[in-house]
PDB file of C-alpha atoms in Angstrom:
ATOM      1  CA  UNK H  20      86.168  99.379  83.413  1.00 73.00           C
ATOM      2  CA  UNK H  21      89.032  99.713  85.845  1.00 79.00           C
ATOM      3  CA  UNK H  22      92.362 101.472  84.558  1.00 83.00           C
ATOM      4  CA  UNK H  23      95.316  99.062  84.007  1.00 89.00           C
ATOM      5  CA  UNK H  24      99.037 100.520  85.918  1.00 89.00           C
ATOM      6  CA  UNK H  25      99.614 101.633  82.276  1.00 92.00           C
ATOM      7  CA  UNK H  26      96.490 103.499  81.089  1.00 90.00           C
ATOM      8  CA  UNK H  27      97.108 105.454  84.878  1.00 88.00           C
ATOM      9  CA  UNK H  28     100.934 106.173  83.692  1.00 92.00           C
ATOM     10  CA  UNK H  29      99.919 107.459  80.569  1.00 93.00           C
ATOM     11  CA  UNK H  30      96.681 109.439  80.994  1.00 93.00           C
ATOM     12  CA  UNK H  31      97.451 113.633  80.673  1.00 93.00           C
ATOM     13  CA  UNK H  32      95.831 114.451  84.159  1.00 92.00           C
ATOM     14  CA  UNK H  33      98.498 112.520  85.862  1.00 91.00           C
ATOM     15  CA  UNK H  34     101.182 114.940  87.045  1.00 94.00           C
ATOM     16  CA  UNK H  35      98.666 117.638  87.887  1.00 94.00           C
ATOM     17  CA  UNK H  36      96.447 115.223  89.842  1.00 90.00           C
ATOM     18  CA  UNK H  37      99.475 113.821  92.084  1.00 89.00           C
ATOM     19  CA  UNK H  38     100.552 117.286  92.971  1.00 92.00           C
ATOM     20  CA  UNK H  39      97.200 118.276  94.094  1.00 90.00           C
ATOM     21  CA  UNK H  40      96.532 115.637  96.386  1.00 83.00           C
ATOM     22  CA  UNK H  41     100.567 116.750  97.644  1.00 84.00           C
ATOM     23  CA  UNK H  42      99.612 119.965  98.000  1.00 88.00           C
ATOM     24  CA  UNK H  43      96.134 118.702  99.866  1.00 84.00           C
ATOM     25  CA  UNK H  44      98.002 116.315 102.392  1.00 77.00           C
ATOM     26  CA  UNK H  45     101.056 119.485 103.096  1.00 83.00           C
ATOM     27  CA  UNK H  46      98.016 121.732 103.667  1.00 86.00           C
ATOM     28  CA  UNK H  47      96.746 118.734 105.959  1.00 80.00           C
ATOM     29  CA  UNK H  48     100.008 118.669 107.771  1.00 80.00           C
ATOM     30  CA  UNK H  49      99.674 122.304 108.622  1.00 85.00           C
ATOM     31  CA  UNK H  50      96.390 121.886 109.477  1.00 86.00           C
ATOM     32  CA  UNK H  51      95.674 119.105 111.315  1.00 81.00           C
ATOM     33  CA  UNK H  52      99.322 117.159 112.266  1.00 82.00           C
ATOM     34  CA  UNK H  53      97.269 114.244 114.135  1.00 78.00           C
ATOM     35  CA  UNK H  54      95.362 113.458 110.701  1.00 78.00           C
ATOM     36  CA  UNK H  55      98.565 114.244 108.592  1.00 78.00           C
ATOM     37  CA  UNK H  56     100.780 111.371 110.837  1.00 78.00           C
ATOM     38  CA  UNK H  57      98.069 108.961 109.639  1.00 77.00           C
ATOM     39  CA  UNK H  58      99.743 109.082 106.435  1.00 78.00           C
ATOM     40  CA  UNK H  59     103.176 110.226 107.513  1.00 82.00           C
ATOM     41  CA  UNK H  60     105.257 107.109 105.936  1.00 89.00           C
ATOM     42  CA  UNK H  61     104.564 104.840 103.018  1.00 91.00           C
ATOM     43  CA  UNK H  62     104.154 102.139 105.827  1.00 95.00           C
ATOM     44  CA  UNK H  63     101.732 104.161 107.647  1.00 92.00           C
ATOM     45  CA  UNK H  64      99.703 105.063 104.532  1.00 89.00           C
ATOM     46  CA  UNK H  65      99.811 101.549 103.531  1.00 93.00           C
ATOM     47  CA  UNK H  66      98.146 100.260 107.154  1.00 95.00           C
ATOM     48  CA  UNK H  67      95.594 102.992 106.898  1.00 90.00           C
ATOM     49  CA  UNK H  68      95.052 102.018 103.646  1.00 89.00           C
ATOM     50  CA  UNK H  69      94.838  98.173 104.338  1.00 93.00           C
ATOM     51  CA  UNK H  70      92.509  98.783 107.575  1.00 91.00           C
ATOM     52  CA  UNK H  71      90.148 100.764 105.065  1.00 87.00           C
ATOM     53  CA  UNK H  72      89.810  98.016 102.482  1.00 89.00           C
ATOM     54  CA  UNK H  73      89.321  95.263 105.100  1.00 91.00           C
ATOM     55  CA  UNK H  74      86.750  97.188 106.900  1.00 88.00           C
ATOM     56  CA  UNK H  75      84.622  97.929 103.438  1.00 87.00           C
ATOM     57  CA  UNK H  76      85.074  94.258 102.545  1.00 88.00           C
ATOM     58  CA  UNK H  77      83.858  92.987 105.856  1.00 84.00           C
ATOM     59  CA  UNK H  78      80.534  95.734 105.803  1.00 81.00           C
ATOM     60  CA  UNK H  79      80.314  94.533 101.939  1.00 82.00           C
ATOM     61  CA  UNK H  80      79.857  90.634 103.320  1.00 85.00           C
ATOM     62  CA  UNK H  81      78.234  91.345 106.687  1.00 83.00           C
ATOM     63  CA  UNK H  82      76.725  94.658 107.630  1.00 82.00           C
ATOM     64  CA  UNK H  83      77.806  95.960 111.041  1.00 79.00           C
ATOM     65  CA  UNK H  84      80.980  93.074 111.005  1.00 80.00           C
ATOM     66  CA  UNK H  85      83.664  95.988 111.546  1.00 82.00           C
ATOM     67  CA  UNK H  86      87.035  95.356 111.115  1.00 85.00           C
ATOM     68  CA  UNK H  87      88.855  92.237 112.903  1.00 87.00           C
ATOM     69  CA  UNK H  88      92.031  93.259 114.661  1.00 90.00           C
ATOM     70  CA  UNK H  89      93.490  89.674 113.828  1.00 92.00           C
ATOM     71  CA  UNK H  90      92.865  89.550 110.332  1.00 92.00           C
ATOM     72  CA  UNK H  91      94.502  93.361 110.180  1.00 94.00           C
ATOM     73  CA  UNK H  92      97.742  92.412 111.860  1.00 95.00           C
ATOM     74  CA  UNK H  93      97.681  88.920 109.633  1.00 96.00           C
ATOM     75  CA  UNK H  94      97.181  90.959 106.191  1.00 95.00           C
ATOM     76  CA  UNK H  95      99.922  93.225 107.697  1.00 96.00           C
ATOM     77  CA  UNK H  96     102.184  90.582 108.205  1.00 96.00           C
ATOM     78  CA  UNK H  97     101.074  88.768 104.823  1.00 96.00           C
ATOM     79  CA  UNK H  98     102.030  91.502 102.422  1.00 96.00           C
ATOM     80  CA  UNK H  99     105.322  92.587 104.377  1.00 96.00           C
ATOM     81  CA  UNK H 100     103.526  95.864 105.291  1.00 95.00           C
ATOM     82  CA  UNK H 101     104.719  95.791 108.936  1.00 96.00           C
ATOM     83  CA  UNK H 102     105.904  93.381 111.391  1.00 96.00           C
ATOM     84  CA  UNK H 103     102.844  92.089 113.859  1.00 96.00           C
ATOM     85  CA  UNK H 104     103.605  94.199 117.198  1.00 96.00           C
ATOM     86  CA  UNK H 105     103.862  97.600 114.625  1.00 96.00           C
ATOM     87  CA  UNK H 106     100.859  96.961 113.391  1.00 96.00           C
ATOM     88  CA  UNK H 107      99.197  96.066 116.517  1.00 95.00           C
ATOM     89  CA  UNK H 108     100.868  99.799 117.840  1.00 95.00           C
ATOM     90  CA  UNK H 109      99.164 101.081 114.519  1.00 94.00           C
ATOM     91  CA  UNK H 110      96.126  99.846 115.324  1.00 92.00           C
ATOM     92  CA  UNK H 111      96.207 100.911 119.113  1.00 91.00           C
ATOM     93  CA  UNK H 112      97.297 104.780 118.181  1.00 89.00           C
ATOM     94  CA  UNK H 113      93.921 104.554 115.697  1.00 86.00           C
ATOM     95  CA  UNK H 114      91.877 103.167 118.849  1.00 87.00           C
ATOM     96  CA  UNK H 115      93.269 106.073 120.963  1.00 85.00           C
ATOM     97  CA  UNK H 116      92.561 108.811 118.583  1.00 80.00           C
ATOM     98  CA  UNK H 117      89.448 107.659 118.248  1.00 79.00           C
ATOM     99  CA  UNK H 118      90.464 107.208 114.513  1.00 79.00           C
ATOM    100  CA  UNK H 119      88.798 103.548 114.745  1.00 78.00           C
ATOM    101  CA  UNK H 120      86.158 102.690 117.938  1.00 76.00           C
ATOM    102  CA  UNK H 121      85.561  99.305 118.986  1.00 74.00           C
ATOM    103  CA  UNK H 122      82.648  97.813 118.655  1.00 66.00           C
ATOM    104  CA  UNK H 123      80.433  97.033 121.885  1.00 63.00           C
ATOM    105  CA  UNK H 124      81.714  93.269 121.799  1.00 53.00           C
ATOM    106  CA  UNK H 125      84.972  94.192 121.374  1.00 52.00           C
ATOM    107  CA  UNK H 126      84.820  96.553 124.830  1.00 51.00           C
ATOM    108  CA  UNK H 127      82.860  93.803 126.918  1.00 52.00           C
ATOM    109  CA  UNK H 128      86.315  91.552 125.764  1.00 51.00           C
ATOM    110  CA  UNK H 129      84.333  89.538 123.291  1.00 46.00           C
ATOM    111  CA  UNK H 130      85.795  90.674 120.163  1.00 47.00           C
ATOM    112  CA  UNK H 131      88.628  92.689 118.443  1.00 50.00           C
ATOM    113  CA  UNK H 132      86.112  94.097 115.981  1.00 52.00           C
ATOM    114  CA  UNK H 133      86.855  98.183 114.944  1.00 58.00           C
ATOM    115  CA  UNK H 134      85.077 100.328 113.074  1.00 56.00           C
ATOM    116  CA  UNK H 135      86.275 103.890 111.530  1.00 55.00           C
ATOM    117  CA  UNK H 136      84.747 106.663 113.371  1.00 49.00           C
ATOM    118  CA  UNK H 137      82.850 108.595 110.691  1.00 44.00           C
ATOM    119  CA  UNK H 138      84.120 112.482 111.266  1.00 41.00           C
ATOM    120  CA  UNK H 139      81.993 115.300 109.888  1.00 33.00           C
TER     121      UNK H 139
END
């Protein structure tokens, strides 16, 4: 059963779970800054974190769909996340980082489909 805002608020591991995963992304930063600037702003974190959920819905419905660049920089738009041509500079960082690849399609010009590049 998923928590409710208030059962999250209220549960004891709270405090000490927020500062680890602080601690985790500072250690990140001194790491790794590329990764780190992924998640540098709460607009930033928010786009990585909308890309993410659109991508796993998409491969939920349709194996191998990817993520649509057009439906990103809509949802983007939608929620007030970023304006379009942010986004679209979001998305084009992730695409030269390799933090995203297109697809085949989507390099022959067909389509703007994405997928996260898995990173062991």
């Amino acid at each position: 059963m998923p928590m409710t805002a208030d059962d999250i608020l209220a549960h004891p591991a709270l405090e000490r779970c927020v500062r680890s995963q602080a601690q985790s992304l500072l250690s990140i930063q001194g790491t790794s800054p590329r990764i780190a600037s992924l998640f540098a702003t709460q607009q930033r974190w928010l786009m990585a974190h909308a890309a993410l959920a659109l991508y796993f819905r998409n491969e939920a419905d349709n194996p191998g769909a990817g993520l649509l660049a057009e439906r990103f920089l809509e949802l983007a738009e939608r929620h007030d996340l970023a304006r379009r041509n942010t986004a679209s500079a979001f998305l084009t960082e992730m695409l030269k980082y390799e933090w995203f690849v297109s697809s085949p399609a989507a390099r022959a010009g067909a389509t703007g489909r994405s997928s996260p590049r898995r990173r062991c």
